[in-house]
PDB file of C-alpha atoms in Angstrom:
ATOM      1  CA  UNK A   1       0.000   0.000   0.000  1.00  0.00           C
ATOM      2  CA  UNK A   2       0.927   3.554  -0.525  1.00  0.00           C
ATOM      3  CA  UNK A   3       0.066   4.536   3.327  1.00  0.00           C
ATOM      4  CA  UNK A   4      -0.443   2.613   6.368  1.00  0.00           C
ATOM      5  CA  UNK A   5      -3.720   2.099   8.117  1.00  0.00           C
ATOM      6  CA  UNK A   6      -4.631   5.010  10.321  1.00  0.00           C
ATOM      7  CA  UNK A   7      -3.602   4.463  13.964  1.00  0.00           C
ATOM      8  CA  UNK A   8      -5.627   4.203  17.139  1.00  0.00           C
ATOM      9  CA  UNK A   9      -9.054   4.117  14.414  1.00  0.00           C
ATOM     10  CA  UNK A  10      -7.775   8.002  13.155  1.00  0.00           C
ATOM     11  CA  UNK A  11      -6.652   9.426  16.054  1.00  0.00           C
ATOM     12  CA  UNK A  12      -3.555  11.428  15.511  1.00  0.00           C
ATOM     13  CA  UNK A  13      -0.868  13.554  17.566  1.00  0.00           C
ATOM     14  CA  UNK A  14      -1.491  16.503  18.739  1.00  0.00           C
ATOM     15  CA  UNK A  15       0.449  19.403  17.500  1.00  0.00           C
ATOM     16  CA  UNK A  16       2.226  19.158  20.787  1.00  0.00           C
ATOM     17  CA  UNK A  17       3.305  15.751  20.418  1.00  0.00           C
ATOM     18  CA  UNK A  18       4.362  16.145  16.738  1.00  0.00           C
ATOM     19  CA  UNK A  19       6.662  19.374  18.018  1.00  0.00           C
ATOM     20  CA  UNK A  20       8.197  17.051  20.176  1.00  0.00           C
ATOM     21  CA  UNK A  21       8.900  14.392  18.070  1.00  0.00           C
ATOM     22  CA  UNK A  22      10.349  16.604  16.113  1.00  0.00           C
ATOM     23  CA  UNK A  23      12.439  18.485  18.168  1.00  0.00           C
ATOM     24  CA  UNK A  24      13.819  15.508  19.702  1.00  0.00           C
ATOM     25  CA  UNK A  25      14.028  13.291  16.515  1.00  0.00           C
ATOM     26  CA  UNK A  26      17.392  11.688  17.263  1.00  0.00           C
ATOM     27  CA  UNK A  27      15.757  10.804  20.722  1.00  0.00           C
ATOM     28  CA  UNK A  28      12.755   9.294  19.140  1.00  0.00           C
ATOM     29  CA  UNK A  29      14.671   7.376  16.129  1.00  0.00           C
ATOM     30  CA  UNK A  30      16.965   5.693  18.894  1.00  0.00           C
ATOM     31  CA  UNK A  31      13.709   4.633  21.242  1.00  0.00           C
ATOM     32  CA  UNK A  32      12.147   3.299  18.143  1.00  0.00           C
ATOM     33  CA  UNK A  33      15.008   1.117  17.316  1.00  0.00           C
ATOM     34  CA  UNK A  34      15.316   0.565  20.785  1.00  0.00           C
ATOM     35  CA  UNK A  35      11.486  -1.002  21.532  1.00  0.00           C
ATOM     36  CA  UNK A  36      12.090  -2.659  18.338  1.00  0.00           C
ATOM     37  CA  UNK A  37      15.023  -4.527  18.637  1.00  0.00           C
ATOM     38  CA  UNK A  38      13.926  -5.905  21.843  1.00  0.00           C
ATOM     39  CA  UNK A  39      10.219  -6.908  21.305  1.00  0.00           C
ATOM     40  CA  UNK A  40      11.058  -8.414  17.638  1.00  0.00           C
ATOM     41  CA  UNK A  41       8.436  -6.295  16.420  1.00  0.00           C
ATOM     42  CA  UNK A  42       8.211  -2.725  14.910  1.00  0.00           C
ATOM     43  CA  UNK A  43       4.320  -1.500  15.213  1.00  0.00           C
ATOM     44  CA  UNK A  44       2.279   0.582  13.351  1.00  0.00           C
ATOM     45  CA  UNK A  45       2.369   3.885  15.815  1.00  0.00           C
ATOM     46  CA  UNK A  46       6.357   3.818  15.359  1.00  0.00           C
ATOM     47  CA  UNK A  47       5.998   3.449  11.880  1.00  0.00           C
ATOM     48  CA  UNK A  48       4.122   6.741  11.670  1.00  0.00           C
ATOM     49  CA  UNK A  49       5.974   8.245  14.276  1.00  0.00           C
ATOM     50  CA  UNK A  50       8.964   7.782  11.358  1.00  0.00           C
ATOM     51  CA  UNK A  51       7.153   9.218   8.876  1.00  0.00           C
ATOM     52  CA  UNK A  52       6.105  12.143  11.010  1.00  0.00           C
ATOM     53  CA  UNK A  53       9.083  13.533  11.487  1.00  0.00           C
ATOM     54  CA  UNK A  54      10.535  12.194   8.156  1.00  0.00           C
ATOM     55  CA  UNK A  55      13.057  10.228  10.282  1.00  0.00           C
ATOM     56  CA  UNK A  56      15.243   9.209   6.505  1.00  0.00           C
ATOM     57  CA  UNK A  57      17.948   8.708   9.262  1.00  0.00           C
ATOM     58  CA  UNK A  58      16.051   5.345   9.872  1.00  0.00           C
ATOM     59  CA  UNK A  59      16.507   3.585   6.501  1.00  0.00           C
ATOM     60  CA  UNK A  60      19.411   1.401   7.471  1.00  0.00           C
ATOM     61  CA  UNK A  61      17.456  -0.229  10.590  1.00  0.00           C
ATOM     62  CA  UNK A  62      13.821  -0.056   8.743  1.00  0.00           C
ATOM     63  CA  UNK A  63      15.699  -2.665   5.713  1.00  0.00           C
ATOM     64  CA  UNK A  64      17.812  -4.271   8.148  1.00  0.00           C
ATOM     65  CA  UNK A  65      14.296  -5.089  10.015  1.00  0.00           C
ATOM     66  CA  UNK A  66      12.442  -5.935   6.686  1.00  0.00           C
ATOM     67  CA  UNK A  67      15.289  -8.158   5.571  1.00  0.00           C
ATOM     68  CA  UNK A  68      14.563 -10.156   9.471  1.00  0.00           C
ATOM     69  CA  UNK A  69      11.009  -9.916   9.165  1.00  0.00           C
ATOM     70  CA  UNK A  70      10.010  -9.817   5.662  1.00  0.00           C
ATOM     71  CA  UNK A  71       6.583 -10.922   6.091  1.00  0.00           C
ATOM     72  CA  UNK A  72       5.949  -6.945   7.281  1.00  0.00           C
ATOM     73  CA  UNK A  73       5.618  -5.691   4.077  1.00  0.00           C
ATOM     74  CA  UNK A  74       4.415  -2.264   6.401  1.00  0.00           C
ATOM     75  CA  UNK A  75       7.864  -1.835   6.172  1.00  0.00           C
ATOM     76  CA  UNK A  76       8.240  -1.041   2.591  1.00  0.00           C
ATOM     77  CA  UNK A  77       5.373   1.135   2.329  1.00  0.00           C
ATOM     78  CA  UNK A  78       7.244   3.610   5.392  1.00  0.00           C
ATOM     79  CA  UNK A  79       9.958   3.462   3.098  1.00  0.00           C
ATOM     80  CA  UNK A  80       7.778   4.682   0.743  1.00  0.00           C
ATOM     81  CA  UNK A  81       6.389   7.624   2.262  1.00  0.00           C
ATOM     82  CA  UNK A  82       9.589   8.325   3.190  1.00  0.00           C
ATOM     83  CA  UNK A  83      10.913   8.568  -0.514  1.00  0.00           C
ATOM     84  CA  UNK A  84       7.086  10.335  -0.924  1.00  0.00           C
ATOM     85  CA  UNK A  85       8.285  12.922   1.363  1.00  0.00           C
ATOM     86  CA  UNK A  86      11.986  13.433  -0.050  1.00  0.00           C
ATOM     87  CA  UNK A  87      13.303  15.230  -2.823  1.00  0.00           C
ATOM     88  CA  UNK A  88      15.034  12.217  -4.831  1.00  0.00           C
ATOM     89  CA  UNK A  89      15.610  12.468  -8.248  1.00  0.00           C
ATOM     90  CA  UNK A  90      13.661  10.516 -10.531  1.00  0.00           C
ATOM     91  CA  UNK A  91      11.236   9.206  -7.457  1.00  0.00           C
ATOM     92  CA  UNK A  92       8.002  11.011  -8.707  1.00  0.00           C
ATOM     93  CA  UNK A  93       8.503   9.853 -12.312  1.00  0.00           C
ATOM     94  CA  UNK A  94       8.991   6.312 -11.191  1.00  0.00           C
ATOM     95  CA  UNK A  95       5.585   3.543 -11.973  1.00  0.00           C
ATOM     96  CA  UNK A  96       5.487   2.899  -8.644  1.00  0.00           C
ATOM     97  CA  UNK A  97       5.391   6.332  -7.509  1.00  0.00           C
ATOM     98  CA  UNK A  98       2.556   6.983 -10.220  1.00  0.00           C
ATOM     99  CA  UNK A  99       0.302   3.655  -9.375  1.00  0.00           C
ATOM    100  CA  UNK A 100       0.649   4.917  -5.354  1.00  0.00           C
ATOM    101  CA  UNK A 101       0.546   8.306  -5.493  1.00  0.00           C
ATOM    102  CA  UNK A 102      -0.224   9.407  -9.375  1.00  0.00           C
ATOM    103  CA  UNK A 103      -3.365  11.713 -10.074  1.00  0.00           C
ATOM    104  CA  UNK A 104      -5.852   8.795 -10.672  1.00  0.00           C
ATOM    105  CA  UNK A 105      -5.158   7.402  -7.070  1.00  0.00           C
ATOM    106  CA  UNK A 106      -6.571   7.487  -3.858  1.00  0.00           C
ATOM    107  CA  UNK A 107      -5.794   6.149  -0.286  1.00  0.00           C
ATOM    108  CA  UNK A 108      -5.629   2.161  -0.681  1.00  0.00           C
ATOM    109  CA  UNK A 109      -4.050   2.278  -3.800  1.00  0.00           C
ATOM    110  CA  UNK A 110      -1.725  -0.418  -4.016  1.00  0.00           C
ATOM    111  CA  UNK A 111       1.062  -2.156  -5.996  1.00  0.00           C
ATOM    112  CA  UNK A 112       1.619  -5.836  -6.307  1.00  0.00           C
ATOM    113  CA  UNK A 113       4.220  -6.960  -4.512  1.00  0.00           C
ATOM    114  CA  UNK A 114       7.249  -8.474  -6.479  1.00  0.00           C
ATOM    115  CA  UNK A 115      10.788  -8.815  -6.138  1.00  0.00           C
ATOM    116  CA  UNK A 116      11.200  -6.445  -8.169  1.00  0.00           C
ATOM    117  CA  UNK A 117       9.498  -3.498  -6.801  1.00  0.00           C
ATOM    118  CA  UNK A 118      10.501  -4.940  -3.337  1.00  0.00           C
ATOM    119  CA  UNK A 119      14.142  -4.089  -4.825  1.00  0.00           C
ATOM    120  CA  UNK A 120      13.648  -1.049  -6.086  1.00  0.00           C
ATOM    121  CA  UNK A 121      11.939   0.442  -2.507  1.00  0.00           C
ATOM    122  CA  UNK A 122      14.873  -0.632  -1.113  1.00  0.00           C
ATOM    123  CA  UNK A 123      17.529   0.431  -3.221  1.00  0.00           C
ATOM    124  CA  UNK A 124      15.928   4.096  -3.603  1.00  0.00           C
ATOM    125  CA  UNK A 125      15.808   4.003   0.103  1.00  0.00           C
ATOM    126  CA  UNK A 126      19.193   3.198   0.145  1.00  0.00           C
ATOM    127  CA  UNK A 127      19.974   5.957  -2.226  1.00  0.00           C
ATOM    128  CA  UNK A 128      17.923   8.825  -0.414  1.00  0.00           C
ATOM    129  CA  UNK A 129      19.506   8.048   2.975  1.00  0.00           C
ATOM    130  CA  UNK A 130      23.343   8.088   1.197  1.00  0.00           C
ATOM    131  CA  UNK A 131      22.038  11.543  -0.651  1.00  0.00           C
ATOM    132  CA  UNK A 132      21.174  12.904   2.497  1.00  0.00           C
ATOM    133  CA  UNK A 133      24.389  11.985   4.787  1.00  0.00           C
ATOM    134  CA  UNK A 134      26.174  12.940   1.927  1.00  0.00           C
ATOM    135  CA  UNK A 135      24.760  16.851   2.624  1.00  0.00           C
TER     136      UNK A 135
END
């Protein structure tokens, strides 16, 4: 999918909460590895806790994750709103970007997955997160 489900049935942060987050991103990147190291499992709120405060410095530990628990293909799509959310040449003119997030699409629009596409999330991932250390 092209987002992930709404949290706690569409209940977001508060603007106080976001402000934190992102004040303290390094903080809340390192608890989020943290919880999800240790309890094997990396839930939905984190997820959109990375997304909130566009957290690319994630991207190693969100595909090291995957590659231990590819089964949560949740995963890919943060790294996708990630990318969404970055300025990465070539991203917005990609098919995937187009089926997900074209003009013709709406919230569950979705790609099949594919080893393929499953590659190329990653590897643009990869390439966003070296771009932006790289600045």
């Amino acid at each position: 999918f092209g987002h992930l489900l709404f949290v706690y049935n569409g209940v977001f942060w508060s603007e106080r909460q976001l402000r934190f987050m992102k004040d303290n991103k390094k903080r809340i990147i390192d608890l989020i590895r943290n919880q999800a190291s240790r309890n094997r499992s990396l839930g939905l709120n984190y997820k959109t806790a990375l997304i909130e405060i566009d957290g690319w410095e994630s991207i190693p530990f969100l595909i090291s994750f995957y590659k231990k628990n590819p089964k949560d293909k949740d995963i890919l799509t943060t790294l996708l709103q990630l990318l969404k959310k970055s300025d990465l040449e070539g991203f917005e003119q990609s098919k995937i970007y187009n089926t997900l997030y074209g003009a013709d699409t709406h919230y569950d629009s979705w790609i099949n997955f594919s080893s393929a596409n499953e590659a190329y999330i990653i590897e643009s991932a990869k390439t966003l997160y070296n771009k932006r250390q790289n600045q």
